[in-house]
């Protein structure tokens, strides 16, 4: 259990949590229709900062994205009145694409624009001296960042954490979602019969969290969970398997009648909303009120999980369940309780649920009350097998293997020699191919039966370069106005966590899948993160390690299987 001691939300609707909450309560939205913006041929509706607002956030030496994240985190810390300069404070940045709008395709320039480098600059400006961690787990990144903070604070690795989620929109992101036919040109309508797709939005949200409360009325995050559908990298499971498992995990057998609400992802896409309704029903939560906030802010990507958690806290403080803007008539088959109108509540407990590409699903449960929750102590881990793979090296459990190929051709050769029965390999980006091959070679060392569906194995990976190789390739598809053809097959791989979904889907694993980005390789911090994941009682082993792919001639995988000793 950890405690919220301060927060901030910065969106086009307001600069503080209070301003944003009052805007919601008044039914306001900054969703607007845009035509020709950023040279995008197709019109779209989104919630974007004005030029004046962007200038207000601007910080010398920081990019637009970095300035937004810093501004939100600074405002939250100004409320918290804590010293962040010591070894007990962690900065976690939740984002999907960070500075992607500044990519040029020049390798040297782009190397300075990784999410990890942005996190380091923001942390330094805030006065935080420990190494930051970036959570890049697609749309669940914000919730996953809260879960990471919960684990590391409960484990005593840190005593407080500044968790900031942020994303800005640009031609890269808008065109990518348009290529997937997921964007509505009109205002989104979550869970509605007439829903046509999502709207994107810009925002930042920050939670300052502590292992101990600062006052009697601090909100507490009780539990969190991450589970995978093991179904598809860009479409959710039709029966909501991963979301249902994540809901079960945070409820932990508790009765649902004390829940004020479930704040759903509610993107207004056809498959997401349907999946969430089925998952909620299957988890036995049909009687609990459900709402979605995308009709006010749009889908704010890496900020969404944090923004919506903070606003759910603010609403419950006001004894209110905010109505789902844009919803009129049920367009989902799962039995859930929705309303476009605000509803009064005197309950104080809620669940935030969210899902994303790569099959990932996340949940957290929060309450005003101090309900005692037992923290599972992470057992000691030991490595059973290890694989290291570079353009010119393959080493399995310390034994170097002879190679005939090198570079990206090596990955194809290893696939043909050792796997050969999974043709989807040829559609993957370089990062996913690397992770797939390394994990296959690793799992072969275990022997025994393969491809048995389970929830007790996690996939937790780290790198520095994010999805830079796929980012550059997608950028090429939209760079030329005369040859503009956004590629959906490339865009879906511009999230580094997709590789964890590929591994989970290949093996039928419904456990946790997480991807973290670091300013530099830090095996000690990675190991502490993996150890902390074992606090989830469902996780008994982890396929983890370093997985970085800059281009076809520069990559490295060092994966291992870590098990309870």
Coordinates of C-alpha atoms in Angstrom, one line a residue:
X1 CA 0.0 0.0 0.0
X2 CA 1.3 3.5 -0.9
X3 CA -0.1 6.9 -0.4
X4 CA -0.8 10.0 -2.6
X5 CA 0.6 13.1 -1.0
X6 CA 0.2 15.5 -4.0
X7 CA -1.0 15.5 -7.6
X8 CA -1.4 17.7 -10.7
X9 CA -3.2 17.5 -14.0
X10 CA -2.3 19.8 -16.9
X11 CA -4.6 19.6 -20.0
X12 CA -6.1 22.1 -22.4
X13 CA -9.0 22.3 -19.9
X14 CA -6.8 23.5 -17.0
X15 CA -3.5 23.8 -15.2
X16 CA -4.4 22.1 -12.0
X17 CA -6.4 19.0 -10.8
X18 CA -9.1 21.3 -9.4
X19 CA -9.5 23.2 -12.6
X20 CA -9.8 20.0 -14.7
X21 CA -12.2 18.4 -12.3
X22 CA -14.5 21.5 -12.3
X23 CA -14.4 21.4 -16.1
X24 CA -15.5 17.8 -16.1
X25 CA -18.3 18.5 -13.6
X26 CA -19.5 21.4 -15.9
X27 CA -19.5 19.0 -18.9
X28 CA -16.7 20.9 -20.7
X29 CA -14.4 19.5 -23.3
X30 CA -11.6 20.8 -25.5
X31 CA -12.2 18.3 -28.3
X32 CA -12.0 20.3 -31.5
X33 CA -12.1 19.5 -35.2
X34 CA -8.9 20.0 -37.2
X35 CA -8.3 20.0 -40.9
X36 CA -4.9 20.2 -42.6
X37 CA -3.0 20.4 -39.2
X38 CA 0.6 19.2 -39.4
X39 CA 0.0 18.4 -43.1
X40 CA -2.2 15.5 -42.3
X41 CA -4.6 15.0 -45.3
X42 CA -7.5 13.5 -43.3
X43 CA -9.3 15.7 -40.7
X44 CA -9.5 14.6 -37.1
X45 CA -10.9 15.7 -33.7
X46 CA -8.5 16.0 -30.8
X47 CA -7.9 17.9 -27.5
X48 CA -4.7 19.9 -28.2
X49 CA -2.9 22.7 -26.3
X50 CA -3.2 26.1 -28.0
X51 CA 0.1 27.9 -29.0
X52 CA -0.4 30.2 -26.0
X53 CA -0.8 27.3 -23.6
X54 CA 2.3 25.6 -25.0
X55 CA 4.3 28.8 -24.6
X56 CA 3.1 29.1 -21.0
X57 CA 4.5 25.6 -20.3
X58 CA 7.8 26.2 -22.1
X59 CA 11.0 25.7 -20.1
X60 CA 14.3 26.8 -21.6
X61 CA 16.4 23.9 -22.7
X62 CA 13.5 21.4 -22.7
X63 CA 11.4 20.3 -25.6
X64 CA 7.6 20.8 -25.8
X65 CA 7.0 17.3 -24.4
X66 CA 9.7 17.7 -21.7
X67 CA 8.3 21.1 -20.7
X68 CA 4.8 19.8 -20.3
X69 CA 5.9 16.8 -18.1
X70 CA 8.2 19.0 -16.1
X71 CA 5.5 21.7 -15.6
X72 CA 3.0 19.1 -14.2
X73 CA 5.6 17.4 -12.0
X74 CA 6.8 20.7 -10.6
X75 CA 3.3 21.8 -9.7
X76 CA 2.7 18.6 -7.9
X77 CA 6.0 18.8 -6.0
X78 CA 5.3 22.4 -4.9
X79 CA 2.2 21.0 -3.1
X80 CA 4.1 18.1 -1.5
X81 CA 6.8 20.0 0.4
X82 CA 9.3 17.1 0.4
X83 CA 13.0 16.8 -0.3
X84 CA 13.6 14.8 -3.5
X85 CA 17.3 15.1 -3.7
X86 CA 18.3 12.0 -1.8
X87 CA 18.6 8.3 -2.7
X88 CA 15.1 7.5 -1.6
X89 CA 13.2 9.4 -4.3
X90 CA 12.5 7.8 -7.7
X91 CA 11.2 9.5 -10.8
X92 CA 9.1 7.4 -13.1
X93 CA 8.0 8.8 -16.5
X94 CA 5.1 7.2 -18.3
X95 CA 4.9 7.9 -22.0
X96 CA 4.3 6.2 -25.3
X97 CA 6.1 8.4 -27.8
X98 CA 7.8 11.2 -25.8
X99 CA 9.8 13.4 -28.3
X100 CA 8.8 11.5 -31.4
X101 CA 7.6 14.7 -33.2
X102 CA 11.3 15.8 -33.3
X103 CA 12.7 12.7 -35.1
X104 CA 14.4 13.4 -38.3
X105 CA 15.7 10.1 -39.4
X106 CA 19.3 11.2 -38.7
X107 CA 20.7 8.5 -36.4
X108 CA 23.0 10.8 -34.4
X109 CA 20.4 13.4 -33.8
X110 CA 17.6 10.9 -33.0
X111 CA 19.8 9.1 -30.5
X112 CA 19.4 12.1 -28.2
X113 CA 15.6 12.0 -28.3
X114 CA 14.9 8.7 -26.5
X115 CA 12.3 8.7 -23.8
X116 CA 15.0 7.8 -21.3
X117 CA 17.0 10.9 -22.1
X118 CA 13.9 13.0 -21.7
X119 CA 13.2 11.4 -18.3
X120 CA 16.8 12.2 -17.2
X121 CA 16.5 15.8 -18.2
X122 CA 13.2 16.3 -16.4
X123 CA 14.4 14.5 -13.3
X124 CA 17.5 16.7 -13.1
X125 CA 15.4 19.9 -13.4
X126 CA 13.3 18.6 -10.6
X127 CA 16.3 18.0 -8.4
X128 CA 15.9 14.3 -8.4
X129 CA 19.3 12.6 -8.3
X130 CA 18.5 8.9 -8.7
X131 CA 18.3 7.2 -12.1
X132 CA 14.8 7.5 -13.6
X133 CA 12.8 4.7 -15.2
X134 CA 10.5 5.2 -18.2
X135 CA 7.4 3.0 -18.4
X136 CA 6.6 2.4 -22.1
X137 CA 3.8 -0.1 -22.0
X138 CA 1.5 1.3 -24.7
X139 CA -1.8 2.8 -23.4
X140 CA -1.5 1.2 -20.0
X141 CA 1.7 3.0 -19.3
X142 CA 0.2 5.4 -16.7
X143 CA -1.4 2.6 -14.6
X144 CA 1.7 0.4 -15.1
X145 CA 3.8 3.3 -13.7
X146 CA 1.7 3.4 -10.6
X147 CA 2.0 -0.3 -10.2
X148 CA 5.8 0.0 -10.5
X149 CA 5.9 2.7 -7.9
X150 CA 3.7 0.6 -5.6
X151 CA 6.1 -2.4 -5.9
X152 CA 9.4 -0.5 -5.4
X153 CA 8.1 1.5 -2.5
X154 CA 6.5 -1.6 -0.8
X155 CA 9.8 -3.4 -1.3
X156 CA 11.7 -0.6 0.4
X157 CA 13.9 0.2 -2.6
X158 CA 12.6 3.8 -2.4
X159 CA 10.4 5.7 0.1
X160 CA 8.8 8.1 -2.3
X161 CA 8.2 8.4 -6.1
X162 CA 7.3 11.2 -8.5
X163 CA 5.2 9.5 -11.2
X164 CA 4.5 11.6 -14.3
X165 CA 2.6 10.6 -17.4
X166 CA 2.7 12.8 -20.5
X167 CA 2.3 12.7 -24.3
X168 CA 1.9 15.3 -27.0
X169 CA 0.3 14.7 -30.4
X170 CA 1.9 15.2 -33.8
X171 CA 1.7 14.0 -37.4
X172 CA 3.4 10.7 -36.3
X173 CA 0.8 9.7 -33.7
X174 CA -2.3 11.0 -35.4
X175 CA -1.5 9.5 -38.8
X176 CA -0.6 6.2 -37.1
X177 CA -3.9 5.8 -35.4
X178 CA -5.6 6.9 -38.6
X179 CA -3.8 4.2 -40.5
X180 CA -5.4 1.6 -38.1
X181 CA -8.8 3.1 -38.9
X182 CA -9.2 3.9 -35.2
X183 CA -9.8 7.6 -35.2
X184 CA -13.2 9.3 -35.3
X185 CA -13.5 12.6 -37.2
X186 CA -16.2 13.7 -34.8
X187 CA -16.3 13.7 -31.0
X188 CA -15.9 10.2 -29.5
X189 CA -18.7 8.3 -27.9
X190 CA -17.4 5.7 -25.4
X191 CA -19.5 2.5 -25.1
X192 CA -22.2 4.0 -27.4
X193 CA -24.1 2.3 -30.1
X194 CA -22.9 5.0 -32.6
X195 CA -19.2 5.1 -31.6
X196 CA -16.9 5.5 -34.5
X197 CA -13.4 5.6 -32.9
X198 CA -11.2 7.5 -30.6
X199 CA -10.0 11.1 -30.4
X200 CA -6.4 11.8 -29.3
X201 CA -5.4 14.3 -26.6
X202 CA -2.5 16.1 -25.0
X203 CA -2.0 16.1 -21.3
X204 CA 0.3 15.5 -18.3
X205 CA -0.6 14.0 -15.0
X206 CA 1.6 13.6 -11.9
X207 CA 1.2 11.7 -8.6
X208 CA 3.6 12.1 -5.8
X209 CA 3.5 8.9 -3.9
X210 CA 5.0 7.8 -0.5
X211 CA 5.4 4.6 1.4
X212 CA 3.8 6.3 4.4
X213 CA 1.0 8.8 4.6
X214 CA 1.6 12.5 5.3
X215 CA -1.9 13.1 6.6
X216 CA -4.9 11.2 7.8
X217 CA -6.9 11.7 4.6
X218 CA -4.3 10.7 2.0
X219 CA -5.6 8.4 -0.8
X220 CA -3.9 5.0 -0.8
X221 CA -3.2 2.7 -3.7
X222 CA -3.9 -0.7 -2.3
X223 CA -3.0 -3.1 -5.1
X224 CA -2.2 -3.2 -8.8
X225 CA -2.0 -5.8 -11.5
X226 CA -0.9 -6.3 -15.1
X227 CA -2.0 -9.2 -17.3
X228 CA -1.8 -10.1 -21.0
X229 CA -4.5 -11.3 -23.4
X230 CA -2.0 -13.5 -25.3
X231 CA -4.3 -12.9 -28.3
X232 CA -3.2 -10.2 -30.7
X233 CA -0.8 -7.3 -30.7
X234 CA -3.3 -4.7 -31.8
X235 CA -6.8 -6.2 -31.1
X236 CA -8.1 -7.0 -27.6
X237 CA -9.2 -10.5 -26.7
X238 CA -12.9 -11.0 -27.5
X239 CA -13.6 -12.5 -24.1
X240 CA -11.5 -9.9 -22.3
X241 CA -9.3 -12.5 -20.7
X242 CA -6.4 -10.2 -19.7
X243 CA -8.6 -7.5 -18.4
X244 CA -10.7 -10.0 -16.4
X245 CA -7.6 -11.5 -14.9
X246 CA -6.3 -8.0 -14.0
X247 CA -9.6 -7.2 -12.3
X248 CA -9.6 -10.4 -10.4
X249 CA -6.1 -9.8 -9.2
X250 CA -6.8 -6.3 -7.7
X251 CA -10.1 -7.4 -6.1
X252 CA -8.2 -10.3 -4.5
X253 CA -11.4 -12.0 -3.5
X254 CA -12.9 -8.9 -1.8
X255 CA -16.6 -8.1 -2.2
X256 CA -17.4 -5.6 -4.9
X257 CA -20.3 -3.9 -3.1
X258 CA -18.0 -1.2 -1.5
X259 CA -16.8 0.0 -5.0
X260 CA -17.9 3.4 -6.0
X261 CA -17.0 2.9 -9.6
X262 CA -14.8 1.3 -12.2
X263 CA -13.1 3.9 -14.4
X264 CA -12.7 2.1 -17.7
X265 CA -10.4 2.8 -20.6
X266 CA -13.4 3.6 -22.8
X267 CA -11.6 4.6 -26.0
X268 CA -14.8 4.6 -28.1
X269 CA -13.3 2.1 -30.5
X270 CA -15.5 -0.9 -31.4
X271 CA -13.4 -3.7 -30.0
X272 CA -12.0 -2.0 -26.8
X273 CA -15.3 -1.0 -25.3
X274 CA -16.9 -4.3 -26.1
X275 CA -14.0 -6.2 -24.5
X276 CA -14.1 -4.1 -21.4
X277 CA -17.8 -4.7 -20.9
X278 CA -17.3 -8.5 -21.2
X279 CA -14.4 -8.4 -18.8
X280 CA -16.3 -6.4 -16.2
X281 CA -19.3 -8.8 -16.5
X282 CA -17.0 -11.9 -16.3
X283 CA -15.4 -10.5 -13.2
X284 CA -18.8 -10.3 -11.4
X285 CA -18.8 -6.5 -11.4
X286 CA -22.0 -5.8 -13.5
X287 CA -23.6 -3.9 -10.6
X288 CA -20.8 -1.5 -10.2
X289 CA -21.1 1.9 -11.9
X290 CA -18.7 2.3 -14.9
X291 CA -17.5 5.6 -16.5
X292 CA -15.1 6.7 -19.1
X293 CA -13.4 10.1 -19.5
X294 CA -12.2 10.1 -23.1
X295 CA -15.1 12.4 -24.2
X296 CA -13.6 15.2 -22.1
X297 CA -9.8 14.9 -22.9
X298 CA -9.5 12.4 -25.7
X299 CA -7.1 9.5 -25.4
X300 CA -4.0 11.0 -23.8
X301 CA -1.8 7.9 -24.3
X302 CA 0.9 7.8 -21.6
X303 CA -0.9 10.3 -19.4
X304 CA -4.3 8.5 -19.5
X305 CA -3.9 6.1 -16.7
X306 CA -2.5 8.8 -14.3
X307 CA -4.9 11.5 -15.4
X308 CA -8.0 9.3 -15.0
X309 CA -6.9 7.9 -11.6
X310 CA -6.3 11.4 -10.2
X311 CA -9.7 12.6 -11.5
X312 CA -11.5 9.6 -10.1
X313 CA -10.0 10.5 -6.7
X314 CA -11.1 14.1 -7.1
X315 CA -14.7 13.0 -8.1
X316 CA -15.1 10.6 -5.2
X317 CA -13.8 13.4 -2.8
X318 CA -16.8 15.3 -4.2
X319 CA -19.1 12.3 -3.7
X320 CA -19.6 12.2 -7.5
X321 CA -19.3 9.7 -10.3
X322 CA -18.6 11.7 -13.5
X323 CA -20.9 10.9 -16.4
X324 CA -19.6 9.4 -19.6
X325 CA -19.6 12.3 -22.1
X326 CA -20.8 11.1 -25.5
X327 CA -22.6 8.0 -24.3
X328 CA -26.3 7.8 -25.1
X329 CA -27.3 4.2 -25.9
X330 CA -25.6 0.9 -25.1
X331 CA -23.4 -0.4 -27.9
X332 CA -21.8 -3.2 -26.0
X333 CA -23.1 -6.7 -25.0
X334 CA -21.5 -7.0 -21.6
X335 CA -23.8 -6.1 -18.7
X336 CA -22.4 -2.9 -17.2
X337 CA -23.9 0.2 -15.6
X338 CA -23.3 3.4 -17.6
X339 CA -24.7 7.0 -17.4
X340 CA -24.0 10.2 -19.3
X341 CA -25.2 12.1 -16.2
X342 CA -23.2 12.6 -13.0
X343 CA -24.3 10.3 -10.1
X344 CA -23.9 10.8 -6.4
X345 CA -21.9 8.3 -4.3
X346 CA -20.8 8.0 -0.7
X347 CA -18.4 5.1 -1.4
X348 CA -14.7 5.7 -1.4
X349 CA -13.1 2.8 -3.2
X350 CA -12.6 2.5 -7.0
X351 CA -10.8 0.5 -9.7
X352 CA -9.0 2.1 -12.6
X353 CA -8.8 -0.3 -15.6
X354 CA -7.0 0.2 -18.9
X355 CA -5.8 -1.8 -21.9
X356 CA -3.3 -1.4 -24.8
X357 CA -1.5 -2.7 -27.8
X358 CA 0.7 -5.7 -27.2
X359 CA -2.3 -7.4 -25.4
X360 CA -1.5 -5.6 -22.1
X361 CA -4.1 -4.8 -19.4
X362 CA -3.6 -2.9 -16.1
X363 CA -5.7 -2.2 -13.0
X364 CA -5.2 -0.4 -9.7
X365 CA -7.6 -0.3 -6.8
X366 CA -7.6 2.8 -4.6
X367 CA -9.4 3.9 -1.4
X368 CA -9.7 6.7 1.1
X369 CA -10.0 4.2 3.9
X370 CA -7.0 2.4 5.4
X371 CA -8.1 -1.2 4.6
X372 CA -5.2 -3.4 5.6
X373 CA -3.6 -5.2 2.7
X374 CA -0.9 -7.8 3.2
X375 CA 2.1 -7.1 1.0
X376 CA 3.6 -10.3 -0.4
X377 CA 7.3 -10.4 0.2
X378 CA 9.2 -11.0 -3.0
X379 CA 11.2 -14.3 -2.6
X380 CA 14.8 -14.5 -3.7
X381 CA 15.4 -15.2 -7.3
X382 CA 17.9 -17.3 -9.2
X383 CA 18.7 -17.5 -12.9
X384 CA 18.2 -20.9 -14.4
X385 CA 19.2 -20.1 -18.1
X386 CA 20.6 -17.2 -20.0
X387 CA 21.0 -16.2 -23.7
X388 CA 23.1 -13.4 -25.1
X389 CA 22.7 -12.4 -28.7
X390 CA 24.4 -9.7 -30.7
X391 CA 25.1 -9.2 -34.4
X392 CA 28.2 -11.4 -34.2
X393 CA 27.6 -13.5 -31.1
X394 CA 25.3 -16.2 -29.7
X395 CA 26.0 -17.4 -26.2
X396 CA 23.7 -19.9 -24.4
X397 CA 24.3 -20.5 -20.7
X398 CA 27.8 -19.3 -21.0
X399 CA 28.7 -21.4 -24.1
X400 CA 29.5 -19.6 -27.3
X401 CA 27.9 -21.1 -30.4
X402 CA 29.4 -21.0 -33.9
X403 CA 27.7 -18.7 -36.4
X404 CA 27.6 -18.4 -40.2
X405 CA 25.6 -15.2 -40.5
X406 CA 25.7 -11.8 -38.8
X407 CA 23.5 -8.8 -38.3
X408 CA 19.8 -9.0 -39.1
X409 CA 20.5 -12.0 -41.4
X410 CA 21.7 -13.8 -38.2
X411 CA 18.2 -13.5 -36.7
X412 CA 16.6 -15.0 -39.8
X413 CA 19.1 -17.8 -39.9
X414 CA 18.5 -18.7 -36.3
X415 CA 14.8 -18.6 -36.9
X416 CA 15.1 -21.1 -39.8
X417 CA 17.4 -23.4 -37.9
X418 CA 15.8 -23.5 -34.5
X419 CA 12.1 -22.4 -35.0
X420 CA 10.7 -22.4 -38.5
X421 CA 7.1 -22.9 -37.6
X422 CA 5.9 -19.4 -36.8
X423 CA 5.7 -17.4 -40.0
X424 CA 4.5 -14.3 -38.2
X425 CA 8.2 -13.8 -37.4
X426 CA 8.7 -12.3 -40.9
X427 CA 6.2 -9.5 -40.2
X428 CA 7.9 -8.4 -37.0
X429 CA 10.1 -5.4 -36.5
X430 CA 13.8 -5.8 -35.6
X431 CA 13.2 -5.4 -31.8
X432 CA 10.5 -8.1 -31.8
X433 CA 12.5 -10.5 -34.0
X434 CA 15.4 -10.1 -31.6
X435 CA 13.3 -10.7 -28.5
X436 CA 11.4 -13.6 -30.2
X437 CA 14.6 -15.4 -31.2
X438 CA 16.3 -14.8 -27.9
X439 CA 13.3 -16.0 -25.9
X440 CA 12.9 -19.1 -28.1
X441 CA 16.5 -20.1 -27.6
X442 CA 16.1 -19.5 -23.9
X443 CA 13.0 -21.5 -23.5
X444 CA 14.4 -24.4 -25.4
X445 CA 16.9 -24.8 -22.6
X446 CA 14.1 -25.5 -20.1
X447 CA 12.9 -28.5 -22.0
X448 CA 9.5 -29.9 -20.9
X449 CA 6.1 -29.0 -22.5
X450 CA 5.8 -25.7 -24.4
X451 CA 2.8 -23.5 -25.2
X452 CA 0.8 -24.2 -22.1
X453 CA -1.5 -21.3 -21.2
X454 CA -0.6 -19.9 -17.8
X455 CA -0.7 -16.8 -15.7
X456 CA 2.4 -17.4 -13.5
X457 CA 5.1 -16.3 -15.9
X458 CA 5.9 -12.6 -16.6
X459 CA 7.9 -11.0 -19.4
X460 CA 9.8 -7.9 -18.2
X461 CA 12.3 -6.3 -20.5
X462 CA 14.5 -3.2 -20.5
X463 CA 16.3 -1.1 -23.1
X464 CA 17.6 2.4 -23.9
X465 CA 16.6 2.9 -27.6
X466 CA 12.9 2.2 -27.2
X467 CA 11.5 1.3 -30.7
X468 CA 13.8 3.7 -32.6
X469 CA 14.3 1.3 -35.6
X470 CA 10.5 1.0 -36.2
X471 CA 10.0 4.7 -35.5
X472 CA 12.4 5.6 -38.4
X473 CA 10.8 3.2 -40.8
X474 CA 7.3 4.6 -40.0
X475 CA 8.6 8.1 -40.3
X476 CA 9.6 7.3 -43.9
X477 CA 6.0 6.4 -44.7
X478 CA 4.7 9.9 -43.8
X479 CA 7.7 12.1 -44.6
X480 CA 6.9 12.8 -48.2
X481 CA 3.7 14.7 -48.8
X482 CA 3.7 13.5 -52.4
X483 CA 4.1 9.9 -51.4
X484 CA 2.2 9.9 -48.1
X485 CA 1.2 6.4 -47.1
X486 CA 1.1 5.7 -43.3
X487 CA 1.8 2.0 -42.8
X488 CA -0.3 0.3 -40.1
X489 CA 1.9 -2.8 -40.2
X490 CA 4.9 -0.6 -39.2
X491 CA 3.1 1.8 -36.9
X492 CA 1.9 -1.0 -34.5
X493 CA 5.5 -1.8 -33.8
X494 CA 6.4 1.7 -32.8
X495 CA 5.8 0.7 -29.2
X496 CA 8.7 -1.3 -27.6
X497 CA 6.3 -3.3 -25.5
X498 CA 4.9 -5.1 -28.6
X499 CA 7.8 -7.6 -28.3
X500 CA 6.5 -8.6 -24.8
X501 CA 3.1 -9.2 -26.4
X502 CA 4.6 -11.3 -29.2
X503 CA 6.4 -13.5 -26.7
X504 CA 3.2 -13.9 -24.5
X505 CA 1.1 -14.7 -27.6
X506 CA 3.6 -17.2 -28.9
X507 CA 3.6 -19.1 -25.6
X508 CA 0.0 -18.5 -24.3
X509 CA 1.1 -16.6 -21.3
X510 CA -1.5 -14.4 -19.5
X511 CA 0.9 -13.1 -16.9
X512 CA 2.4 -9.7 -16.7
X513 CA 4.2 -8.1 -19.7
X514 CA 6.1 -4.9 -19.0
X515 CA 8.7 -2.8 -20.9
X516 CA 11.0 -0.2 -19.2
X517 CA 13.4 2.2 -20.8
X518 CA 16.6 3.5 -19.0
X519 CA 19.1 6.3 -19.6
X520 CA 21.8 3.6 -19.6
X521 CA 21.9 -0.1 -18.9
X522 CA 21.5 -0.7 -15.1
X523 CA 21.3 -4.4 -14.3
X524 CA 21.1 -3.8 -10.6
X525 CA 18.0 -1.6 -10.9
X526 CA 16.5 -3.9 -13.5
X527 CA 17.0 -6.9 -11.1
X528 CA 15.3 -5.0 -8.2
X529 CA 12.4 -4.2 -10.5
X530 CA 12.1 -7.9 -11.5
X531 CA 12.4 -9.0 -7.8
X532 CA 9.6 -6.5 -6.9
X533 CA 7.3 -8.0 -9.6
X534 CA 7.3 -11.3 -7.6
X535 CA 5.3 -9.5 -4.9
X536 CA 2.4 -10.4 -7.3
X537 CA 1.4 -13.8 -5.9
X538 CA 0.5 -15.0 -9.4
X539 CA 4.0 -14.5 -10.8
X540 CA 6.4 -17.5 -10.2
X541 CA 9.0 -16.8 -12.9
X542 CA 10.1 -14.1 -15.2
X543 CA 11.6 -14.0 -18.7
X544 CA 13.6 -10.8 -18.3
X545 CA 16.6 -8.8 -19.2
X546 CA 18.1 -6.3 -21.7
X547 CA 16.7 -6.1 -25.2
X548 CA 18.0 -3.2 -27.4
X549 CA 17.7 -2.8 -31.2
X550 CA 19.1 0.4 -32.8
X551 CA 19.4 -0.9 -36.3
X552 CA 20.2 -4.1 -38.3
X553 CA 23.8 -4.0 -37.3
X554 CA 23.6 -2.7 -33.7
X555 CA 21.5 -4.8 -31.3
X556 CA 21.9 -6.8 -28.1
X557 CA 19.8 -9.2 -26.2
X558 CA 20.7 -10.7 -22.8
X559 CA 17.7 -12.5 -21.6
X560 CA 17.3 -14.9 -18.7
X561 CA 14.7 -17.0 -16.8
X562 CA 14.5 -16.0 -13.2
X563 CA 12.6 -18.2 -10.8
X564 CA 11.7 -18.4 -7.1
X565 CA 14.6 -20.1 -5.4

